[in-house]
Short mmCIF file of C-alpha atoms in Angstrom, two decimals:
data_model
loop_
_atom_site.label_atom_id
_atom_site.label_comp_id
_atom_site.label_asym_id
_atom_site.label_seq_id
_atom_site.Cartn_x
_atom_site.Cartn_y
_atom_site.Cartn_z
CA MET A 1 13.80 -45.52 -12.13
CA LYS A 2 12.79 -41.81 -11.10
CA ARG A 3 15.85 -41.44 -8.66
CA LYS A 4 18.24 -41.83 -11.73
CA ILE A 5 17.04 -40.95 -14.13
CA ILE A 6 16.24 -37.05 -11.46
CA GLU A 7 20.50 -37.64 -10.94
CA LYS A 8 20.95 -38.49 -14.72
CA ARG A 9 18.91 -34.90 -15.77
CA GLU A 10 21.09 -33.06 -12.66
CA ARG A 11 23.71 -34.22 -14.26
CA GLY A 12 23.67 -32.61 -17.69
CA VAL A 13 22.27 -36.13 -19.15
CA SER A 14 19.13 -34.72 -22.28
CA VAL A 15 15.42 -35.36 -21.57
CA ALA A 16 15.41 -36.68 -25.42
CA ASP A 17 18.15 -39.16 -24.28
CA LEU A 18 17.37 -40.37 -20.82
CA ALA A 19 14.06 -40.92 -22.79
CA CYS A 20 15.86 -44.03 -25.04
CA THR A 21 17.58 -44.91 -22.19
CA TYR A 22 14.31 -46.09 -19.99
CA ASN A 23 11.94 -46.40 -22.61
CA ARG A 24 9.34 -43.38 -22.13
CA SER A 25 8.10 -40.78 -23.52
CA THR A 26 9.82 -37.33 -23.08
CA SER A 27 6.32 -35.84 -21.97
CA THR A 28 6.90 -39.23 -18.89
CA ILE A 29 10.03 -37.68 -18.50
CA CYS A 30 9.06 -34.53 -18.38
CA THR A 31 6.46 -34.73 -15.95
CA ILE A 32 9.05 -36.89 -13.51
CA LEU A 33 11.00 -34.11 -13.90
CA GLU A 34 8.62 -31.55 -12.80
CA GLU A 35 6.66 -33.20 -9.50
CA GLU A 36 10.19 -33.76 -8.36
CA GLU A 37 10.39 -30.02 -9.19
CA VAL A 38 7.01 -29.66 -7.39
CA THR A 39 8.09 -31.90 -4.19
CA ALA A 40 11.69 -29.65 -3.21
CA LYS A 41 9.68 -26.72 -3.12
CA GLN A 42 7.40 -28.37 -1.20
CA GLN A 43 10.03 -29.57 1.12
CA SER A 44 11.51 -25.80 1.01
CA SER A 45 8.68 -24.13 2.59
CA SER A 46 8.22 -26.60 4.61
CA ALA A 47 11.91 -25.89 6.51
CA ILE A 48 11.48 -22.21 6.16
CA ARG A 49 8.72 -22.24 8.08
CA GLU A 50 10.21 -25.08 10.70
CA MET A 51 13.16 -21.88 10.67
CA LEU A 52 10.74 -19.01 11.97
CA LYS A 53 8.40 -20.96 14.32
CA ALA A 54 12.50 -21.84 15.97
CA TRP A 55 12.59 -18.23 15.54
CA GLU A 56 10.00 -17.29 17.82
CA THR A 57 11.07 -19.27 19.88
CA VAL A 58 14.67 -17.65 20.33
CA ALA A 59 12.89 -14.00 20.17
CA SER A 60 10.39 -14.40 22.67
CA TYR A 61 13.32 -16.06 24.90
CA ILE A 62 15.63 -12.86 23.86
CA GLU A 63 12.88 -10.20 25.06
CA LYS A 64 12.55 -12.13 28.26
CA HIS A 65 15.53 -12.86 28.90
CA HIS A 66 17.70 -10.29 28.08
CA PRO A 67 18.79 -7.13 29.88
CA ASN A 68 18.72 -4.44 27.82
CA LYS A 69 14.63 -3.61 26.74
CA ALA A 70 16.05 -1.77 24.39
CA VAL A 71 18.35 -3.88 22.20
CA ALA A 72 16.46 -6.86 22.88
CA MET A 73 13.16 -5.52 20.94
CA PRO A 74 15.01 -5.44 17.18
CA ALA A 75 15.75 -9.28 17.88
CA LYS A 76 12.07 -9.67 17.64
CA PHE A 77 11.25 -7.54 13.99
CA ILE A 78 14.68 -9.28 12.39
#
């Protein structure tokens, strides 16, 4: 049910209409939508951390193996 509420809201259905459709209060619908927003932000933060870890690995490899150290060093600071 939560997934359907979120999908319908993303398509533009009003909170009041969702509350009527699912026989819930508007505050319950808002809570469901807020929880989804928090979850999405947490997933986004996790993805960013993973990318940064991957970049550290790449930068370290470039620093060790690039023939021109003057070019390789700035990659570490991007």
